[in-house]
């Protein structure tokens, strides 16, 4: 602890020869402090070197640092190898995020408590008084500064307590790797494995197949089921298509009025989607491209689709272009048609990634 005052330290002391080999390092530290008008008025060791108390505290601090290293290493192992993809039931993926949180918390607590215990229990106590001054730094002062830093290193006890230094390095190296893990994670495990970022439940399982659009109860939908100006939430007609297993698949099927449908087809052609509509029907992902909320409030008169979470609005007749709110990307449109039995089917899967923006998406 340093106490600052405008009063100089006591004068009249003879300057110590810092090059005298007989003086101790602490004497040089004191002399350097005095030349900077700093008087060390109290200095004491908190534990006697070599005692059981010192060894006990050393083991405690080392244990904290090693706990940090183990927890950070566990974080890396879980981040890279633990199953994180969602699966129905109570699979290991349910523990992915909680385990990341617990291991990172243990790593940070270990390093924090270790440093606090080291500083509060093992380092010496010091009280000094300093007079404010401005002065150049001659060669002797540089030597004093160097010796002071070396003395501080000695007082930290790393040479006398090598376990602390080893445990500190062992604890901090994995923490550094934890910081870098999210940056290099994509190099370790391909985020596009199995095309998971671009595939929904409407993707056909086999070539030539087309997935039907169904209600929440699984019934297929005919064009006559949706009145003019109306809309209906639809799901892929596959196993678990209406469950959280395909949470990226809910789609809004909209029956546009004649003039609005003509505008929509014209705008679709402009962006290279001339065959995405069937008649006056259009289908758009229900998942908002801002934060993944359900954009499901359709206003017939203005043909706007509103997301209730953050008030993003999309103009359906202009390829679901965002016209208000924080969303910056259109809602992906699902290409649809009617099969030979008169039910709506998806011609293909969505041609753009569904949901919030992410950095890998094409321009």
mmCIF file of C-alpha atoms in Angstrom:
data_model
loop_
_atom_site.group_PDB
_atom_site.id
_atom_site.type_symbol
_atom_site.label_atom_id
_atom_site.label_comp_id
_atom_site.label_asym_id
_atom_site.label_seq_id
_atom_site.Cartn_x
_atom_site.Cartn_y
_atom_site.Cartn_z
ATOM 1 C CA UNK A 1 0.000 0.000 0.000
ATOM 2 C CA UNK A 2 1.361 3.457 -0.888
ATOM 3 C CA UNK A 3 0.354 6.656 0.921
ATOM 4 C CA UNK A 4 0.982 9.812 -1.161
ATOM 5 C CA UNK A 5 1.801 13.136 0.474
ATOM 6 C CA UNK A 6 3.259 16.434 -0.629
ATOM 7 C CA UNK A 7 5.828 16.373 2.217
ATOM 8 C CA UNK A 8 9.326 15.069 1.398
ATOM 9 C CA UNK A 9 10.867 12.100 3.170
ATOM 10 C CA UNK A 10 13.287 12.775 6.026
ATOM 11 C CA UNK A 11 16.517 14.328 4.775
ATOM 12 C CA UNK A 12 20.128 13.945 5.887
ATOM 13 C CA UNK A 13 20.655 10.278 5.085
ATOM 14 C CA UNK A 14 23.895 9.288 3.407
ATOM 15 C CA UNK A 15 23.445 7.922 -0.094
ATOM 16 C CA UNK A 16 23.994 4.195 -0.282
ATOM 17 C CA UNK A 17 26.522 2.844 -2.773
ATOM 18 C CA UNK A 18 24.299 0.512 -4.761
ATOM 19 C CA UNK A 19 27.355 -1.075 -6.432
ATOM 20 C CA UNK A 20 28.748 -2.251 -3.111
ATOM 21 C CA UNK A 21 28.559 -6.096 -3.214
ATOM 22 C CA UNK A 22 28.018 -6.165 0.557
ATOM 23 C CA UNK A 23 24.586 -4.551 0.427
ATOM 24 C CA UNK A 24 21.536 -6.725 0.081
ATOM 25 C CA UNK A 25 18.945 -6.502 -2.630
ATOM 26 C CA UNK A 26 16.389 -5.152 -0.161
ATOM 27 C CA UNK A 27 18.875 -2.430 0.867
ATOM 28 C CA UNK A 28 19.072 -1.398 -2.798
ATOM 29 C CA UNK A 29 15.283 -1.416 -2.999
ATOM 30 C CA UNK A 30 15.072 0.845 0.068
ATOM 31 C CA UNK A 31 17.729 3.163 -1.331
ATOM 32 C CA UNK A 32 15.893 3.407 -4.620
ATOM 33 C CA UNK A 33 12.678 4.226 -2.788
ATOM 34 C CA UNK A 34 14.409 6.940 -0.767
ATOM 35 C CA UNK A 35 15.933 8.524 -3.858
ATOM 36 C CA UNK A 36 12.428 8.727 -5.254
ATOM 37 C CA UNK A 37 11.363 10.276 -1.947
ATOM 38 C CA UNK A 38 9.528 7.128 -0.930
ATOM 39 C CA UNK A 39 9.992 5.878 2.596
ATOM 40 C CA UNK A 40 9.129 2.235 3.348
ATOM 41 C CA UNK A 41 7.793 2.536 6.873
ATOM 42 C CA UNK A 42 6.508 -1.003 7.323
ATOM 43 C CA UNK A 43 7.524 -4.264 5.641
ATOM 44 C CA UNK A 44 6.861 -7.765 6.959
ATOM 45 C CA UNK A 45 6.501 -11.298 5.684
ATOM 46 C CA UNK A 46 3.058 -12.796 6.207
ATOM 47 C CA UNK A 47 4.406 -16.328 6.499
ATOM 48 C CA UNK A 48 7.834 -17.510 7.551
ATOM 49 C CA UNK A 49 9.679 -19.160 4.631
ATOM 50 C CA UNK A 50 9.910 -22.931 4.981
ATOM 51 C CA UNK A 51 7.118 -23.297 7.528
ATOM 52 C CA UNK A 52 4.092 -25.556 7.324
ATOM 53 C CA UNK A 53 1.875 -22.525 6.852
ATOM 54 C CA UNK A 54 3.801 -21.476 3.747
ATOM 55 C CA UNK A 55 3.695 -24.977 2.306
ATOM 56 C CA UNK A 56 -0.027 -25.246 2.994
ATOM 57 C CA UNK A 57 -0.763 -21.933 1.286
ATOM 58 C CA UNK A 58 1.500 -22.855 -1.624
ATOM 59 C CA UNK A 59 -0.395 -26.103 -2.139
ATOM 60 C CA UNK A 60 -3.712 -24.240 -1.925
ATOM 61 C CA UNK A 61 -2.732 -21.683 -4.571
ATOM 62 C CA UNK A 62 -1.192 -24.364 -6.783
ATOM 63 C CA UNK A 63 -4.377 -26.401 -6.450
ATOM 64 C CA UNK A 64 -6.418 -23.408 -7.627
ATOM 65 C CA UNK A 65 -4.197 -22.934 -10.669
ATOM 66 C CA UNK A 66 -4.304 -26.635 -11.510
ATOM 67 C CA UNK A 67 -8.101 -26.577 -11.131
ATOM 68 C CA UNK A 68 -8.105 -23.734 -13.656
ATOM 69 C CA UNK A 69 -6.038 -25.790 -16.078
ATOM 70 C CA UNK A 70 -8.203 -28.899 -15.679
ATOM 71 C CA UNK A 71 -11.451 -26.960 -16.053
ATOM 72 C CA UNK A 72 -10.193 -25.073 -19.119
ATOM 73 C CA UNK A 73 -8.984 -28.338 -20.658
ATOM 74 C CA UNK A 74 -12.396 -29.893 -19.982
ATOM 75 C CA UNK A 75 -14.009 -26.882 -21.686
ATOM 76 C CA UNK A 76 -11.905 -27.495 -24.787
ATOM 77 C CA UNK A 77 -12.687 -31.220 -24.839
ATOM 78 C CA UNK A 78 -16.431 -30.573 -24.483
ATOM 79 C CA UNK A 79 -16.360 -27.753 -27.050
ATOM 80 C CA UNK A 80 -14.677 -29.931 -29.655
ATOM 81 C CA UNK A 81 -15.933 -33.490 -29.038
ATOM 82 C CA UNK A 82 -19.172 -33.393 -26.981
ATOM 83 C CA UNK A 83 -22.313 -34.018 -29.098
ATOM 84 C CA UNK A 84 -24.031 -30.666 -29.596
ATOM 85 C CA UNK A 85 -26.623 -31.378 -32.289
ATOM 86 C CA UNK A 86 -30.182 -31.444 -30.999
ATOM 87 C CA UNK A 87 -31.774 -34.902 -30.789
ATOM 88 C CA UNK A 88 -35.198 -35.962 -29.610
ATOM 89 C CA UNK A 89 -35.323 -37.301 -26.056
ATOM 90 C CA UNK A 90 -32.746 -36.830 -23.317
ATOM 91 C CA UNK A 91 -29.506 -37.195 -25.241
ATOM 92 C CA UNK A 92 -26.037 -35.932 -24.439
ATOM 93 C CA UNK A 93 -26.661 -32.781 -26.461
ATOM 94 C CA UNK A 94 -28.773 -31.433 -23.568
ATOM 95 C CA UNK A 95 -25.618 -31.150 -21.426
ATOM 96 C CA UNK A 96 -23.478 -29.326 -24.008
ATOM 97 C CA UNK A 97 -24.178 -25.703 -23.051
ATOM 98 C CA UNK A 98 -24.434 -26.299 -19.251
ATOM 99 C CA UNK A 99 -21.105 -28.135 -19.222
ATOM 100 C CA UNK A 100 -19.432 -25.346 -21.174
ATOM 101 C CA UNK A 101 -20.744 -22.847 -18.619
ATOM 102 C CA UNK A 102 -19.685 -24.895 -15.582
ATOM 103 C CA UNK A 103 -16.165 -25.644 -16.824
ATOM 104 C CA UNK A 104 -15.514 -22.044 -17.878
ATOM 105 C CA UNK A 105 -16.838 -20.773 -14.522
ATOM 106 C CA UNK A 106 -14.557 -23.162 -12.616
ATOM 107 C CA UNK A 107 -11.569 -22.044 -14.705
ATOM 108 C CA UNK A 108 -12.205 -18.362 -14.003
ATOM 109 C CA UNK A 109 -12.942 -18.939 -10.304
ATOM 110 C CA UNK A 110 -9.770 -21.009 -9.926
ATOM 111 C CA UNK A 111 -7.485 -18.390 -11.422
ATOM 112 C CA UNK A 112 -9.239 -15.590 -9.516
ATOM 113 C CA UNK A 113 -9.088 -17.233 -6.088
ATOM 114 C CA UNK A 114 -5.545 -18.433 -6.742
ATOM 115 C CA UNK A 115 -4.252 -14.933 -7.486
ATOM 116 C CA UNK A 116 -6.179 -13.415 -4.563
ATOM 117 C CA UNK A 117 -4.833 -15.989 -2.097
ATOM 118 C CA UNK A 118 -1.297 -15.537 -3.408
ATOM 119 C CA UNK A 119 -1.488 -11.764 -3.016
ATOM 120 C CA UNK A 120 -3.339 -11.689 0.308
ATOM 121 C CA UNK A 121 -1.571 -14.528 2.143
ATOM 122 C CA UNK A 122 1.883 -15.122 0.611
ATOM 123 C CA UNK A 123 3.149 -11.715 -0.498
ATOM 124 C CA UNK A 124 4.713 -9.404 2.140
ATOM 125 C CA UNK A 125 2.802 -6.460 3.585
ATOM 126 C CA UNK A 126 4.196 -3.031 2.855
ATOM 127 C CA UNK A 127 3.314 0.521 3.825
ATOM 128 C CA UNK A 128 5.211 3.364 2.186
ATOM 129 C CA UNK A 129 5.036 7.146 2.022
ATOM 130 C CA UNK A 130 5.825 8.929 -1.236
ATOM 131 C CA UNK A 131 6.458 12.577 -2.029
ATOM 132 C CA UNK A 132 5.380 13.655 -5.469
ATOM 133 C CA UNK A 133 8.208 14.791 -7.738
ATOM 134 C CA UNK A 134 9.423 14.997 -11.320
ATOM 135 C CA UNK A 135 13.018 14.088 -12.066
ATOM 136 C CA UNK A 136 15.102 12.453 -14.804
ATOM 137 C CA UNK A 137 16.308 8.868 -14.488
ATOM 138 C CA UNK A 138 20.119 8.555 -14.247
ATOM 139 C CA UNK A 139 21.989 5.278 -14.723
ATOM 140 C CA UNK A 140 21.959 4.449 -11.023
ATOM 141 C CA UNK A 141 18.202 4.828 -10.929
ATOM 142 C CA UNK A 142 17.866 2.380 -13.794
ATOM 143 C CA UNK A 143 19.905 -0.145 -11.845
ATOM 144 C CA UNK A 144 17.750 0.467 -8.816
ATOM 145 C CA UNK A 145 14.608 -0.084 -10.868
ATOM 146 C CA UNK A 146 15.962 -3.356 -12.277
ATOM 147 C CA UNK A 147 16.976 -4.606 -8.850
ATOM 148 C CA UNK A 148 13.575 -3.615 -7.489
ATOM 149 C CA UNK A 149 11.791 -5.680 -10.112
ATOM 150 C CA UNK A 150 14.049 -8.657 -9.428
ATOM 151 C CA UNK A 151 13.407 -8.263 -5.718
ATOM 152 C CA UNK A 152 9.664 -8.250 -6.341
ATOM 153 C CA UNK A 153 10.045 -11.466 -8.308
ATOM 154 C CA UNK A 154 11.976 -12.985 -5.394
ATOM 155 C CA UNK A 155 9.301 -11.895 -2.933
ATOM 156 C CA UNK A 156 6.598 -13.503 -5.042
ATOM 157 C CA UNK A 157 8.378 -16.716 -4.189
ATOM 158 C CA UNK A 158 8.404 -18.356 -7.613
ATOM 159 C CA UNK A 159 12.041 -19.466 -7.249
ATOM 160 C CA UNK A 160 11.521 -20.654 -3.701
ATOM 161 C CA UNK A 161 8.120 -22.134 -4.508
ATOM 162 C CA UNK A 162 8.485 -23.645 -8.003
ATOM 163 C CA UNK A 163 5.146 -25.420 -7.633
ATOM 164 C CA UNK A 164 3.417 -22.037 -7.909
ATOM 165 C CA UNK A 165 5.133 -21.158 -11.181
ATOM 166 C CA UNK A 166 4.490 -24.561 -12.728
ATOM 167 C CA UNK A 167 0.841 -24.599 -11.634
ATOM 168 C CA UNK A 168 0.316 -21.027 -12.860
ATOM 169 C CA UNK A 169 1.631 -21.893 -16.331
ATOM 170 C CA UNK A 170 -0.355 -25.158 -16.367
ATOM 171 C CA UNK A 171 -3.500 -23.233 -15.464
ATOM 172 C CA UNK A 172 -3.104 -20.283 -17.824
ATOM 173 C CA UNK A 173 -2.152 -22.164 -20.991
ATOM 174 C CA UNK A 174 -5.541 -23.949 -21.282
ATOM 175 C CA UNK A 175 -7.312 -20.659 -20.477
ATOM 176 C CA UNK A 176 -5.530 -19.079 -23.435
ATOM 177 C CA UNK A 177 -6.667 -21.999 -25.580
ATOM 178 C CA UNK A 178 -10.256 -21.444 -24.363
ATOM 179 C CA UNK A 179 -10.100 -17.853 -25.638
ATOM 180 C CA UNK A 180 -8.912 -19.065 -29.042
ATOM 181 C CA UNK A 181 -11.298 -22.044 -29.247
ATOM 182 C CA UNK A 182 -14.308 -20.204 -30.749
ATOM 183 C CA UNK A 183 -12.022 -18.615 -33.335
ATOM 184 C CA UNK A 184 -10.515 -21.882 -34.541
ATOM 185 C CA UNK A 185 -13.480 -24.162 -33.771
ATOM 186 C CA UNK A 186 -14.653 -24.040 -37.377
ATOM 187 C CA UNK A 187 -11.243 -25.335 -38.466
ATOM 188 C CA UNK A 188 -11.541 -28.315 -36.107
ATOM 189 C CA UNK A 189 -15.120 -29.313 -36.924
ATOM 190 C CA UNK A 190 -16.775 -28.285 -40.196
ATOM 191 C CA UNK A 191 -19.851 -26.147 -39.332
ATOM 192 C CA UNK A 192 -21.411 -27.146 -42.665
ATOM 193 C CA UNK A 193 -21.127 -30.877 -42.048
ATOM 194 C CA UNK A 194 -24.001 -32.707 -43.761
ATOM 195 C CA UNK A 195 -25.119 -29.330 -45.138
ATOM 196 C CA UNK A 196 -26.876 -28.750 -41.810
ATOM 197 C CA UNK A 197 -27.046 -24.960 -42.145
ATOM 198 C CA UNK A 198 -28.967 -25.151 -45.424
ATOM 199 C CA UNK A 199 -31.199 -28.220 -44.986
ATOM 200 C CA UNK A 200 -34.707 -28.277 -43.482
ATOM 201 C CA UNK A 201 -37.483 -30.850 -43.262
ATOM 202 C CA UNK A 202 -38.650 -29.947 -46.772
ATOM 203 C CA UNK A 203 -35.510 -31.430 -48.320
ATOM 204 C CA UNK A 204 -36.515 -34.674 -50.106
ATOM 205 C CA UNK A 205 -34.994 -37.827 -48.669
ATOM 206 C CA UNK A 206 -34.600 -39.365 -52.137
ATOM 207 C CA UNK A 207 -34.174 -37.950 -55.603
ATOM 208 C CA UNK A 208 -37.492 -37.293 -57.329
ATOM 209 C CA UNK A 209 -39.507 -37.191 -54.100
ATOM 210 C CA UNK A 210 -41.417 -34.092 -53.004
ATOM 211 C CA UNK A 211 -42.436 -33.312 -49.430
ATOM 212 C CA UNK A 212 -46.047 -32.379 -48.799
ATOM 213 C CA UNK A 213 -47.109 -29.325 -46.821
ATOM 214 C CA UNK A 214 -49.229 -30.424 -43.846
ATOM 215 C CA UNK A 215 -51.091 -28.899 -40.922
ATOM 216 C CA UNK A 216 -49.980 -29.307 -37.329
ATOM 217 C CA UNK A 217 -52.118 -32.467 -37.080
ATOM 218 C CA UNK A 218 -50.429 -33.963 -40.169
ATOM 219 C CA UNK A 219 -53.252 -33.475 -42.670
ATOM 220 C CA UNK A 220 -52.151 -32.414 -46.185
ATOM 221 C CA UNK A 221 -53.410 -29.128 -47.616
ATOM 222 C CA UNK A 222 -55.315 -28.350 -50.811
ATOM 223 C CA UNK A 223 -55.516 -24.863 -52.383
ATOM 224 C CA UNK A 224 -59.198 -24.652 -51.415
ATOM 225 C CA UNK A 225 -58.257 -24.952 -47.737
ATOM 226 C CA UNK A 226 -56.867 -21.389 -47.621
ATOM 227 C CA UNK A 227 -59.238 -18.506 -48.380
ATOM 228 C CA UNK A 228 -58.192 -15.497 -50.453
ATOM 229 C CA UNK A 229 -56.111 -13.160 -48.278
ATOM 230 C CA UNK A 230 -55.686 -15.884 -45.685
ATOM 231 C CA UNK A 231 -52.618 -17.678 -44.413
ATOM 232 C CA UNK A 232 -51.815 -20.994 -42.766
ATOM 233 C CA UNK A 233 -48.789 -22.303 -40.901
ATOM 234 C CA UNK A 234 -47.563 -25.499 -42.563
ATOM 235 C CA UNK A 235 -44.920 -28.115 -41.801
ATOM 236 C CA UNK A 236 -43.078 -30.786 -43.778
ATOM 237 C CA UNK A 237 -45.120 -33.956 -44.123
ATOM 238 C CA UNK A 238 -42.393 -36.267 -42.823
ATOM 239 C CA UNK A 239 -41.813 -38.173 -39.606
ATOM 240 C CA UNK A 240 -41.415 -35.687 -36.722
ATOM 241 C CA UNK A 241 -42.016 -32.891 -39.228
ATOM 242 C CA UNK A 242 -44.111 -30.911 -36.733
ATOM 243 C CA UNK A 243 -41.760 -31.503 -33.788
ATOM 244 C CA UNK A 244 -38.718 -29.606 -32.542
ATOM 245 C CA UNK A 245 -36.551 -31.973 -34.531
ATOM 246 C CA UNK A 246 -37.431 -29.782 -37.528
ATOM 247 C CA UNK A 247 -37.816 -26.483 -35.691
ATOM 248 C CA UNK A 248 -36.337 -24.676 -38.685
ATOM 249 C CA UNK A 249 -39.152 -25.798 -40.997
ATOM 250 C CA UNK A 250 -42.396 -23.940 -40.021
ATOM 251 C CA UNK A 251 -43.604 -22.070 -43.091
ATOM 252 C CA UNK A 252 -46.359 -19.588 -43.772
ATOM 253 C CA UNK A 253 -48.563 -20.464 -46.782
ATOM 254 C CA UNK A 254 -50.324 -17.308 -48.008
ATOM 255 C CA UNK A 255 -53.193 -17.017 -50.514
ATOM 256 C CA UNK A 256 -52.673 -13.612 -52.132
ATOM 257 C CA UNK A 257 -55.368 -11.597 -53.856
ATOM 258 C CA UNK A 258 -55.199 -11.516 -57.654
ATOM 259 C CA UNK A 259 -53.525 -8.123 -58.089
ATOM 260 C CA UNK A 260 -51.156 -8.732 -55.172
ATOM 261 C CA UNK A 261 -50.189 -12.138 -56.583
ATOM 262 C CA UNK A 262 -49.377 -10.483 -59.928
ATOM 263 C CA UNK A 263 -47.056 -8.031 -58.151
ATOM 264 C CA UNK A 264 -45.460 -10.860 -56.245
ATOM 265 C CA UNK A 265 -44.801 -12.931 -59.388
ATOM 266 C CA UNK A 266 -43.306 -9.913 -61.126
ATOM 267 C CA UNK A 267 -40.953 -9.237 -58.209
ATOM 268 C CA UNK A 268 -40.065 -12.925 -57.987
ATOM 269 C CA UNK A 269 -39.011 -12.907 -61.628
ATOM 270 C CA UNK A 270 -36.871 -9.856 -60.952
ATOM 271 C CA UNK A 271 -34.854 -11.747 -58.300
ATOM 272 C CA UNK A 272 -34.614 -14.999 -60.258
ATOM 273 C CA UNK A 273 -37.498 -16.928 -58.680
ATOM 274 C CA UNK A 274 -40.062 -17.132 -61.471
ATOM 275 C CA UNK A 275 -41.445 -20.544 -60.477
ATOM 276 C CA UNK A 276 -41.497 -20.335 -56.666
ATOM 277 C CA UNK A 277 -45.219 -19.519 -56.491
ATOM 278 C CA UNK A 278 -48.154 -21.714 -57.471
ATOM 279 C CA UNK A 279 -51.065 -19.696 -58.756
ATOM 280 C CA UNK A 280 -51.772 -16.985 -56.231
ATOM 281 C CA UNK A 281 -50.075 -18.899 -53.399
ATOM 282 C CA UNK A 282 -46.660 -18.135 -51.918
ATOM 283 C CA UNK A 283 -44.855 -19.782 -49.017
ATOM 284 C CA UNK A 284 -42.225 -18.117 -46.828
ATOM 285 C CA UNK A 285 -40.209 -19.288 -43.852
ATOM 286 C CA UNK A 286 -41.926 -18.332 -40.616
ATOM 287 C CA UNK A 287 -38.612 -17.833 -38.793
ATOM 288 C CA UNK A 288 -37.575 -14.191 -38.619
ATOM 289 C CA UNK A 289 -34.132 -13.486 -40.074
ATOM 290 C CA UNK A 290 -33.328 -11.143 -37.182
ATOM 291 C CA UNK A 291 -33.480 -13.300 -34.038
ATOM 292 C CA UNK A 292 -35.410 -16.440 -35.029
ATOM 293 C CA UNK A 293 -38.810 -15.448 -33.615
ATOM 294 C CA UNK A 294 -42.018 -16.597 -35.363
ATOM 295 C CA UNK A 295 -43.023 -13.956 -37.919
ATOM 296 C CA UNK A 296 -46.666 -14.840 -38.207
ATOM 297 C CA UNK A 297 -48.828 -11.689 -37.991
ATOM 298 C CA UNK A 298 -50.068 -11.159 -41.559
ATOM 299 C CA UNK A 299 -51.834 -7.929 -42.470
ATOM 300 C CA UNK A 300 -54.042 -8.521 -45.516
ATOM 301 C CA UNK A 301 -54.507 -4.897 -46.589
ATOM 302 C CA UNK A 302 -50.807 -4.035 -46.759
ATOM 303 C CA UNK A 303 -49.434 -7.556 -47.403
ATOM 304 C CA UNK A 304 -46.991 -7.084 -44.545
ATOM 305 C CA UNK A 305 -45.810 -9.870 -42.292
ATOM 306 C CA UNK A 306 -44.946 -8.706 -38.773
ATOM 307 C CA UNK A 307 -42.595 -10.335 -36.285
ATOM 308 C CA UNK A 308 -43.999 -9.575 -32.800
ATOM 309 C CA UNK A 309 -40.661 -9.882 -30.971
ATOM 310 C CA UNK A 310 -38.808 -6.854 -32.366
ATOM 311 C CA UNK A 311 -41.377 -5.464 -34.821
ATOM 312 C CA UNK A 312 -39.573 -6.379 -38.028
ATOM 313 C CA UNK A 313 -41.912 -6.140 -41.029
ATOM 314 C CA UNK A 314 -41.605 -7.958 -44.370
ATOM 315 C CA UNK A 315 -43.400 -7.058 -47.607
ATOM 316 C CA UNK A 316 -44.730 -10.354 -48.936
ATOM 317 C CA UNK A 317 -45.426 -9.059 -52.462
ATOM 318 C CA UNK A 318 -41.755 -8.039 -52.815
ATOM 319 C CA UNK A 319 -40.213 -11.414 -52.000
ATOM 320 C CA UNK A 320 -40.637 -10.812 -48.232
ATOM 321 C CA UNK A 321 -38.247 -7.856 -48.273
ATOM 322 C CA UNK A 322 -37.669 -6.301 -44.809
ATOM 323 C CA UNK A 323 -39.129 -2.790 -44.754
ATOM 324 C CA UNK A 324 -39.114 -1.994 -41.026
ATOM 325 C CA UNK A 325 -37.316 -3.084 -37.882
ATOM 326 C CA UNK A 326 -33.937 -4.714 -37.239
ATOM 327 C CA UNK A 327 -34.209 -7.589 -39.736
ATOM 328 C CA UNK A 328 -31.845 -7.055 -42.675
ATOM 329 C CA UNK A 329 -32.515 -10.112 -44.835
ATOM 330 C CA UNK A 330 -35.571 -11.378 -46.706
ATOM 331 C CA UNK A 331 -37.549 -14.341 -45.449
ATOM 332 C CA UNK A 332 -36.522 -17.358 -47.561
ATOM 333 C CA UNK A 333 -39.252 -18.452 -49.992
ATOM 334 C CA UNK A 334 -40.207 -22.105 -50.396
ATOM 335 C CA UNK A 335 -40.823 -23.257 -53.991
ATOM 336 C CA UNK A 336 -44.277 -24.889 -54.050
ATOM 337 C CA UNK A 337 -46.619 -26.665 -56.447
ATOM 338 C CA UNK A 338 -49.585 -29.037 -56.327
ATOM 339 C CA UNK A 339 -49.136 -32.771 -56.863
ATOM 340 C CA UNK A 340 -51.333 -35.079 -58.929
ATOM 341 C CA UNK A 341 -53.642 -35.637 -55.939
ATOM 342 C CA UNK A 342 -54.227 -31.915 -55.511
ATOM 343 C CA UNK A 343 -52.123 -31.367 -52.385
ATOM 344 C CA UNK A 344 -49.422 -28.748 -51.910
ATOM 345 C CA UNK A 345 -45.839 -30.028 -52.048
ATOM 346 C CA UNK A 346 -42.428 -28.378 -51.863
ATOM 347 C CA UNK A 347 -40.681 -28.568 -55.213
ATOM 348 C CA UNK A 348 -37.302 -28.329 -53.434
ATOM 349 C CA UNK A 349 -35.977 -27.244 -50.065
ATOM 350 C CA UNK A 350 -35.428 -23.557 -49.280
ATOM 351 C CA UNK A 351 -32.719 -22.129 -51.497
ATOM 352 C CA UNK A 352 -31.386 -19.800 -48.772
ATOM 353 C CA UNK A 353 -30.439 -20.405 -45.126
ATOM 354 C CA UNK A 354 -33.430 -20.176 -42.804
ATOM 355 C CA UNK A 355 -33.434 -18.031 -39.696
ATOM 356 C CA UNK A 356 -31.095 -15.329 -38.366
ATOM 357 C CA UNK A 357 -28.124 -14.127 -40.359
ATOM 358 C CA UNK A 358 -24.798 -15.865 -39.962
ATOM 359 C CA UNK A 359 -21.392 -15.058 -41.404
ATOM 360 C CA UNK A 360 -21.117 -18.048 -43.735
ATOM 361 C CA UNK A 361 -24.259 -17.231 -45.724
ATOM 362 C CA UNK A 362 -23.709 -16.336 -49.386
ATOM 363 C CA UNK A 363 -24.065 -12.728 -50.427
#
